[in-house]
Short mmCIF file of C-alpha atoms in Angstrom, two decimals:
data_model
loop_
_atom_site.label_atom_id
_atom_site.label_comp_id
_atom_site.label_asym_id
_atom_site.label_seq_id
_atom_site.Cartn_x
_atom_site.Cartn_y
_atom_site.Cartn_z
CA UNK A 1 -25.05 30.18 5.87
CA UNK A 2 -22.82 28.83 8.63
CA UNK A 3 -19.34 27.58 8.00
CA UNK A 4 -18.49 24.34 9.19
CA UNK A 5 -14.62 23.42 9.41
CA UNK A 6 -14.32 19.31 8.84
CA UNK A 7 -12.29 19.19 12.07
CA UNK A 8 -11.23 22.64 14.20
CA UNK A 9 -7.86 21.30 15.91
CA UNK A 10 -7.27 24.68 16.88
CA UNK A 11 -10.36 25.29 18.92
CA UNK A 12 -10.15 21.60 20.38
CA UNK A 13 -7.09 22.77 22.08
CA UNK A 14 -8.10 26.02 22.58
CA UNK A 15 -10.86 24.84 24.81
CA UNK A 16 -8.26 23.53 27.27
CA UNK A 17 -5.63 26.10 26.82
CA UNK A 18 -4.89 26.98 30.41
CA UNK A 19 -4.09 23.53 31.30
CA UNK A 20 -2.10 22.85 28.26
CA UNK A 21 -0.22 26.10 28.74
CA UNK A 22 0.54 25.06 32.43
CA UNK A 23 1.56 21.53 31.13
CA UNK A 24 4.09 23.57 28.62
CA UNK A 25 5.47 25.71 31.12
CA UNK A 26 6.04 22.84 33.61
CA UNK A 27 8.07 20.93 31.05
CA UNK A 28 9.90 24.12 29.69
CA UNK A 29 10.98 24.83 33.01
CA UNK A 30 11.79 21.44 34.15
CA UNK A 31 14.71 21.20 31.84
CA UNK A 32 14.13 17.23 31.05
CA UNK A 33 12.75 16.59 27.30
CA UNK A 34 12.97 13.03 26.77
CA UNK A 35 12.26 9.96 28.58
CA UNK A 36 11.30 11.74 31.87
CA UNK A 37 8.91 11.95 34.76
CA UNK A 38 5.97 13.15 32.16
CA UNK A 39 6.44 10.37 29.79
CA UNK A 40 6.05 8.01 32.82
CA UNK A 41 3.22 9.60 34.09
CA UNK A 42 1.15 9.69 30.86
CA UNK A 43 2.37 5.88 29.90
CA UNK A 44 0.90 4.69 33.46
CA UNK A 45 -2.06 6.79 32.98
CA UNK A 46 -2.76 5.50 29.51
CA UNK A 47 -2.13 1.70 30.65
CA UNK A 48 -4.46 2.60 33.51
CA UNK A 49 -7.32 4.03 30.86
CA UNK A 50 -6.84 0.87 28.70
CA UNK A 51 -6.65 -1.41 31.51
CA UNK A 52 -3.02 -3.11 30.46
CA UNK A 53 -0.08 -3.46 32.19
CA UNK A 54 2.21 -1.89 30.12
CA UNK A 55 2.11 1.59 27.97
CA UNK A 56 5.28 2.50 25.98
CA UNK A 57 5.22 5.76 24.44
CA UNK A 58 6.91 6.01 21.13
CA UNK A 59 7.27 8.74 18.20
CA UNK A 60 3.62 7.95 16.30
CA UNK A 61 1.48 5.21 15.41
CA UNK A 62 3.51 3.62 12.26
CA UNK A 63 6.24 3.19 14.75
CA UNK A 64 4.31 1.41 17.33
CA UNK A 65 2.91 -1.14 15.00
CA UNK A 66 6.47 -1.76 13.24
CA UNK A 67 7.81 -1.95 16.59
CA UNK A 68 5.25 -4.81 18.05
CA UNK A 69 5.91 -6.78 14.91
CA UNK A 70 9.80 -6.31 15.17
CA UNK A 71 9.78 -7.41 18.80
CA UNK A 72 8.06 -10.51 17.95
CA UNK A 73 10.69 -11.20 15.42
CA UNK A 74 13.42 -10.67 18.17
CA UNK A 75 11.58 -12.94 20.45
CA UNK A 76 11.46 -15.99 17.45
CA UNK A 77 7.85 -16.10 17.29
CA UNK A 78 7.89 -14.25 14.00
CA UNK A 79 10.22 -13.85 10.72
CA UNK A 80 10.99 -12.40 7.79
CA UNK A 81 8.30 -13.80 4.92
CA UNK A 82 5.45 -14.50 7.71
CA UNK A 83 2.19 -13.58 6.90
CA UNK A 84 0.30 -10.80 9.40
CA UNK A 85 -3.91 -10.74 8.16
CA UNK A 86 -5.22 -7.27 7.91
CA UNK A 87 -8.48 -5.78 6.55
CA UNK A 88 -8.04 -4.52 2.90
CA UNK A 89 -9.58 -1.08 3.49
CA UNK A 90 -7.38 -0.07 6.09
CA UNK A 91 -5.09 3.11 6.13
CA UNK A 92 -2.01 2.24 4.55
CA UNK A 93 -0.10 2.56 7.74
CA UNK A 94 -1.41 -0.82 8.72
CA UNK A 95 0.39 -2.51 5.61
CA UNK A 96 3.43 -0.23 5.76
CA UNK A 97 3.98 -1.46 9.36
CA UNK A 98 4.16 -5.27 8.22
CA UNK A 99 6.08 -4.32 4.75
CA UNK A 100 8.72 -2.66 7.07
CA UNK A 101 9.42 -6.43 8.67
CA UNK A 102 9.43 -7.87 5.77
CA UNK A 103 6.98 -9.75 5.95
CA UNK A 104 3.77 -10.08 3.78
CA UNK A 105 0.41 -8.54 4.28
CA UNK A 106 -2.92 -10.53 3.66
CA UNK A 107 -5.63 -8.66 2.84
CA UNK A 108 -9.15 -9.81 3.83
CA UNK A 109 -12.15 -7.67 2.84
CA UNK A 110 -14.41 -5.68 5.03
CA UNK A 111 -18.10 -5.94 6.07
CA UNK A 112 -19.65 -3.50 3.68
CA UNK A 113 -21.89 -2.13 6.70
CA UNK A 114 -19.41 -1.50 9.37
CA UNK A 115 -16.26 -1.26 7.42
CA UNK A 116 -14.34 -3.43 9.69
CA UNK A 117 -12.86 -6.51 8.69
CA UNK A 118 -15.22 -9.40 7.86
CA UNK A 119 -14.69 -11.84 10.43
CA UNK A 120 -15.86 -14.51 8.74
CA UNK A 121 -13.49 -14.25 6.12
CA UNK A 122 -10.44 -14.42 7.88
CA UNK A 123 -10.03 -18.28 8.34
CA UNK A 124 -10.22 -18.75 4.45
CA UNK A 125 -7.16 -16.49 4.47
CA UNK A 126 -5.01 -18.24 7.05
CA UNK A 127 -1.87 -20.34 5.68
CA UNK A 128 0.92 -22.28 7.35
CA UNK A 129 2.94 -19.07 6.88
CA UNK A 130 0.26 -16.99 8.86
CA UNK A 131 1.19 -15.56 12.38
CA UNK A 132 -0.75 -12.88 13.33
CA UNK A 133 -3.94 -11.44 12.51
CA UNK A 134 -4.19 -7.48 12.78
CA UNK A 135 -7.42 -5.79 13.47
CA UNK A 136 -8.20 -2.54 12.80
CA UNK A 137 -10.88 -0.50 14.65
CA UNK A 138 -11.71 1.71 11.60
CA UNK A 139 -13.23 5.03 12.22
CA UNK A 140 -13.41 4.27 15.83
CA UNK A 141 -15.47 1.26 16.06
CA UNK A 142 -14.36 -1.96 17.71
CA UNK A 143 -14.15 -5.05 15.45
CA UNK A 144 -15.95 -7.94 16.78
CA UNK A 145 -13.40 -9.51 18.79
CA UNK A 146 -14.69 -12.92 19.66
CA UNK A 147 -14.24 -14.62 16.41
CA UNK A 148 -10.84 -13.25 16.00
CA UNK A 149 -10.22 -14.61 19.53
CA UNK A 150 -11.32 -18.43 18.46
CA UNK A 151 -9.05 -18.44 15.43
CA UNK A 152 -6.44 -16.95 17.16
CA UNK A 153 -6.41 -19.64 19.59
CA UNK A 154 -7.22 -22.56 17.04
CA UNK A 155 -4.48 -21.60 14.87
CA UNK A 156 -1.78 -20.34 17.49
CA UNK A 157 -1.74 -16.58 16.23
CA UNK A 158 -0.92 -13.31 17.63
CA UNK A 159 -3.93 -10.54 17.51
CA UNK A 160 -2.40 -6.96 17.35
CA UNK A 161 -4.83 -4.06 17.41
CA UNK A 162 -4.36 -1.14 15.14
CA UNK A 163 -6.23 1.33 17.58
CA UNK A 164 -5.01 4.29 15.87
CA UNK A 165 -8.78 5.60 15.79
CA UNK A 166 -10.42 3.80 18.66
CA UNK A 167 -9.42 5.48 21.72
CA UNK A 168 -11.56 4.72 24.47
CA UNK A 169 -14.00 2.26 22.52
CA UNK A 170 -15.16 -0.89 24.52
CA UNK A 171 -15.58 -4.08 23.63
CA UNK A 172 -17.70 -5.96 26.10
CA UNK A 173 -15.67 -4.82 29.06
CA UNK A 174 -12.60 -4.10 27.97
CA UNK A 175 -11.27 -0.88 26.03
CA UNK A 176 -9.42 -0.99 22.85
CA UNK A 177 -5.90 -1.57 23.66
CA UNK A 178 -6.56 -4.48 25.64
CA UNK A 179 -8.31 -6.62 23.58
CA UNK A 180 -5.09 -8.24 22.12
CA UNK A 181 -1.54 -9.42 22.50
CA UNK A 182 -0.23 -5.77 21.52
CA UNK A 183 -1.99 -2.62 20.22
CA UNK A 184 -0.89 0.63 18.78
CA UNK A 185 -2.09 3.63 19.32
CA UNK A 186 -1.72 7.00 17.22
CA UNK A 187 -1.85 10.62 18.93
CA UNK A 188 -1.75 12.47 15.77
CA UNK A 189 -3.10 15.97 16.05
CA UNK A 190 -6.57 15.07 14.64
CA UNK A 191 -7.03 11.64 16.53
CA UNK A 192 -9.70 12.06 19.22
CA UNK A 193 -6.60 11.62 21.73
CA UNK A 194 -4.33 14.28 19.55
CA UNK A 195 -1.02 15.75 20.76
CA UNK A 196 -0.06 19.24 19.19
CA UNK A 197 2.63 17.16 17.27
CA UNK A 198 2.99 14.07 16.66
CA UNK A 199 3.10 10.95 19.21
CA UNK A 200 2.02 7.18 19.46
CA UNK A 201 2.18 4.24 22.01
CA UNK A 202 1.88 0.71 22.49
CA UNK A 203 -0.01 -1.25 24.90
CA UNK A 204 0.30 -4.77 26.07
CA UNK A 205 -0.05 -7.06 29.30
CA UNK A 206 3.20 -9.36 28.06
CA UNK A 207 6.13 -8.16 30.37
CA UNK A 208 8.45 -9.81 27.99
CA UNK A 209 7.18 -7.90 24.87
CA UNK A 210 6.94 -4.78 26.55
CA UNK A 211 10.70 -4.96 27.74
CA UNK A 212 11.96 -5.62 24.11
CA UNK A 213 9.63 -3.07 22.32
CA UNK A 214 10.99 -0.09 25.05
CA UNK A 215 14.68 -1.39 24.52
CA UNK A 216 14.23 -1.28 20.44
CA UNK A 217 12.64 2.01 20.51
CA UNK A 218 15.26 3.49 22.73
CA UNK A 219 18.39 2.32 19.78
CA UNK A 220 17.76 -0.94 21.21
CA UNK A 221 19.25 -0.31 24.66
CA UNK A 222 17.57 -0.66 28.06
CA UNK A 223 21.34 0.90 29.84
CA UNK A 224 22.88 3.67 28.07
CA UNK A 225 25.62 2.73 25.43
CA UNK A 226 24.58 -0.82 26.07
CA UNK A 227 22.83 -1.81 22.79
CA UNK A 228 20.98 -5.09 22.89
CA UNK A 229 19.22 -5.24 19.52
CA UNK A 230 19.77 -3.33 16.26
CA UNK A 231 16.92 -0.54 17.52
CA UNK A 232 15.85 2.66 16.04
CA UNK A 233 14.82 5.88 17.89
CA UNK A 234 11.00 6.53 18.50
CA UNK A 235 10.66 8.22 21.92
CA UNK A 236 7.22 9.99 23.21
CA UNK A 237 8.91 13.47 24.47
CA UNK A 238 8.07 14.95 27.49
CA UNK A 239 5.87 18.01 25.70
CA UNK A 240 3.56 15.72 24.14
CA UNK A 241 3.17 13.07 26.54
CA UNK A 242 2.28 16.20 29.03
CA UNK A 243 -0.42 17.80 26.83
CA UNK A 244 -1.77 13.97 26.31
CA UNK A 245 -2.13 13.69 30.33
CA UNK A 246 -4.16 16.89 30.29
CA UNK A 247 -6.46 15.83 27.30
CA UNK A 248 -6.83 11.85 28.89
CA UNK A 249 -8.63 13.57 31.42
CA UNK A 250 -10.78 15.24 28.99
CA UNK A 251 -11.31 12.40 26.87
CA UNK A 252 -14.28 10.47 27.50
CA UNK A 253 -16.47 13.75 27.78
CA UNK A 254 -15.12 14.69 24.46
CA UNK A 255 -16.21 11.28 23.12
CA UNK A 256 -19.65 11.65 24.78
CA UNK A 257 -19.95 15.03 22.63
CA UNK A 258 -18.99 12.75 19.45
CA UNK A 259 -21.68 10.61 20.37
CA UNK A 260 -24.58 13.10 20.49
CA UNK A 261 -23.51 14.41 16.93
CA UNK A 262 -23.19 10.86 15.53
CA UNK A 263 -26.89 10.17 17.00
CA UNK A 264 -28.10 13.30 15.37
CA UNK A 265 -26.75 12.15 12.43
CA UNK A 266 -27.84 8.65 12.43
CA UNK A 267 -31.72 9.65 13.36
CA UNK A 268 -32.17 12.86 11.35
CA UNK A 269 -30.41 12.32 8.06
CA UNK A 270 -32.89 10.94 6.02
CA UNK A 271 -31.98 11.14 2.61
CA UNK A 272 -31.84 7.92 0.45
CA UNK A 273 -29.13 8.85 -1.62
CA UNK A 274 -26.80 8.61 1.71
CA UNK A 275 -25.71 5.50 3.31
CA UNK A 276 -25.32 6.00 7.00
CA UNK A 277 -22.91 4.05 9.17
CA UNK A 278 -23.98 1.01 11.30
CA UNK A 279 -23.14 0.30 14.61
CA UNK A 280 -22.34 -3.60 15.21
CA UNK A 281 -21.88 -3.82 18.83
CA UNK A 282 -23.63 -1.08 20.91
CA UNK A 283 -22.75 2.70 21.21
CA UNK A 284 -19.92 2.16 23.61
CA UNK A 285 -17.90 0.11 20.61
CA UNK A 286 -17.91 3.45 18.83
CA UNK A 287 -15.97 6.76 19.44
CA UNK A 288 -16.79 8.31 16.44
CA UNK A 289 -13.24 9.18 15.43
CA UNK A 290 -15.09 10.07 12.23
CA UNK A 291 -18.46 9.90 10.78
CA UNK A 292 -18.28 8.49 7.47
CA UNK A 293 -21.30 7.73 5.09
CA UNK A 294 -21.29 6.65 1.59
CA UNK A 295 -22.68 7.80 -1.82
CA UNK A 296 -22.93 6.76 -5.29
CA UNK A 297 -21.87 10.45 -6.44
CA UNK A 298 -19.43 11.44 -4.09
CA UNK A 299 -17.96 14.08 -6.21
CA UNK A 300 -21.12 16.00 -7.02
CA UNK A 301 -21.77 15.36 -3.54
CA UNK A 302 -18.57 16.85 -1.77
CA UNK A 303 -19.09 19.80 -4.30
CA UNK A 304 -22.39 20.62 -3.00
CA UNK A 305 -21.55 20.36 0.56
CA UNK A 306 -18.47 22.78 -0.11
CA UNK A 307 -20.70 25.32 -2.03
CA UNK A 308 -22.98 25.21 1.46
CA UNK A 309 -19.08 25.85 3.41
CA UNK A 310 -19.35 22.26 4.92
CA UNK A 311 -15.79 20.66 5.10
CA UNK A 312 -15.25 17.22 4.29
CA UNK A 313 -12.51 14.63 3.95
CA UNK A 314 -12.37 11.30 2.15
CA UNK A 315 -10.80 8.56 4.32
CA UNK A 316 -9.66 7.29 1.84
CA UNK A 317 -9.86 8.09 -2.06
CA UNK A 318 -7.42 4.72 -2.77
CA UNK A 319 -7.30 1.38 -1.45
CA UNK A 320 -3.97 0.20 -0.32
CA UNK A 321 -3.77 -2.45 -2.90
CA UNK A 322 -4.26 0.18 -5.74
CA UNK A 323 -1.47 2.33 -4.42
CA UNK A 324 1.76 2.56 -6.46
CA UNK A 325 3.66 1.89 -3.61
CA UNK A 326 2.14 -1.63 -3.59
CA UNK A 327 2.29 -2.53 -7.35
CA UNK A 328 2.67 -6.37 -6.45
CA UNK A 329 -0.87 -6.30 -5.08
CA UNK A 330 -2.40 -3.98 -8.13
CA UNK A 331 -3.82 -7.24 -9.47
CA UNK A 332 -5.55 -8.22 -6.50
CA UNK A 333 -9.44 -7.88 -6.91
CA UNK A 334 -11.42 -6.72 -3.84
CA UNK A 335 -14.61 -5.28 -4.76
CA UNK A 336 -16.14 -4.34 -1.36
CA UNK A 337 -12.83 -2.63 -0.54
CA UNK A 338 -12.87 -0.66 -4.01
CA UNK A 339 -16.40 0.06 -3.21
CA UNK A 340 -15.97 1.61 0.02
CA UNK A 341 -13.07 3.40 -1.26
CA UNK A 342 -14.97 4.84 -4.28
CA UNK A 343 -18.00 6.14 -2.25
CA UNK A 344 -17.04 7.16 1.34
CA UNK A 345 -16.75 10.82 2.53
CA UNK A 346 -16.65 11.83 6.25
CA UNK A 347 -18.90 14.57 7.73
CA UNK A 348 -18.07 17.09 10.15
CA UNK A 349 -18.02 15.76 13.99
CA UNK A 350 -15.87 17.24 16.81
CA UNK A 351 -16.23 17.71 20.32
CA UNK A 352 -16.33 21.57 19.53
CA UNK A 353 -18.96 21.22 17.03
CA UNK A 354 -22.41 22.83 18.15
CA UNK A 355 -26.01 21.47 18.03
CA UNK A 356 -26.58 24.18 15.76
CA UNK A 357 -23.75 23.76 13.31
CA UNK A 358 -24.87 19.87 13.17
CA UNK A 359 -28.48 20.70 12.38
CA UNK A 360 -27.48 22.82 9.66
CA UNK A 361 -25.15 20.07 8.05
CA UNK A 362 -28.36 17.68 8.76
CA UNK A 363 -30.53 20.14 6.79
CA UNK A 364 -28.03 20.68 3.80
CA UNK A 365 -27.34 17.12 3.58
CA UNK A 366 -31.40 16.24 3.31
CA UNK A 367 -31.80 18.58 0.60
CA UNK A 368 -29.00 17.22 -1.56
#
């Protein structure tokens, strides 16, 4: 019997041990640890990778989304009490960013087949208070953006991407992070582009927005000890930036390894009790941050896989509108989201997972 971890982060990092160690050593001996040359270098590299004019490194993905909305408030484009449309089945961080700005999340049901916001249901959720549509490229797949752009233009709305799970994914000829007015990324260790610690970034083509975000993230200051805004401290440190620079160069190759595994799963899992994910927009639209399937009897299924030494994680067991933190939303009826959260379970997938390991997982799944 093989032992298949859900995600072997240690081995993912150890495969680049020599280069990561060298980067750490250079930062340590450089003697500059915040807002130095390594952060500037990574910001430029990641902006180039995404195809945007600007990248601002921040402390984590949640801060990235909070700061985007906060900057729009500073610009007078958004205000307390405004509404932001967001998919109902997202990770709670997307919604926390809206709440942190004293704005109102408006939850829209996803498409049951691809788990992305149902773009055909967005327009009915738009009101006079709506100021933005926040799309979430959940599980690594790009949201169909054409309809989102159309609605944004029609109703004069901002489009914000939560790209925490979609590093490198394409829509048409543009990557995630360059499909909106501004995008928030997470570099949490388990992400496709993961730090060894926490980290995040914001990408945008808006010069003024980038300027305000950069100041807000640095205590509201552009020039030391001169504070234009009541800012926060949210900075990507030199160590994480140097590590991310090493790993960014490997990201596309790692993504291709994920795609090989996903293709095997999608072609060879033939158990009718397991619902496989659908790819809506072509293979380049998906970077397979996680490979999510659905089954009616998830608890039994997860127990069966554990007994066969296959690690799994549920992304996510409880929908945001049923969380205690959002008591004001607990009475909402969102049956598609509730079904998704009741049935989904994520299978192992990573750039260090072998073909033999993948074949073993498939064999065990088909025997369930």
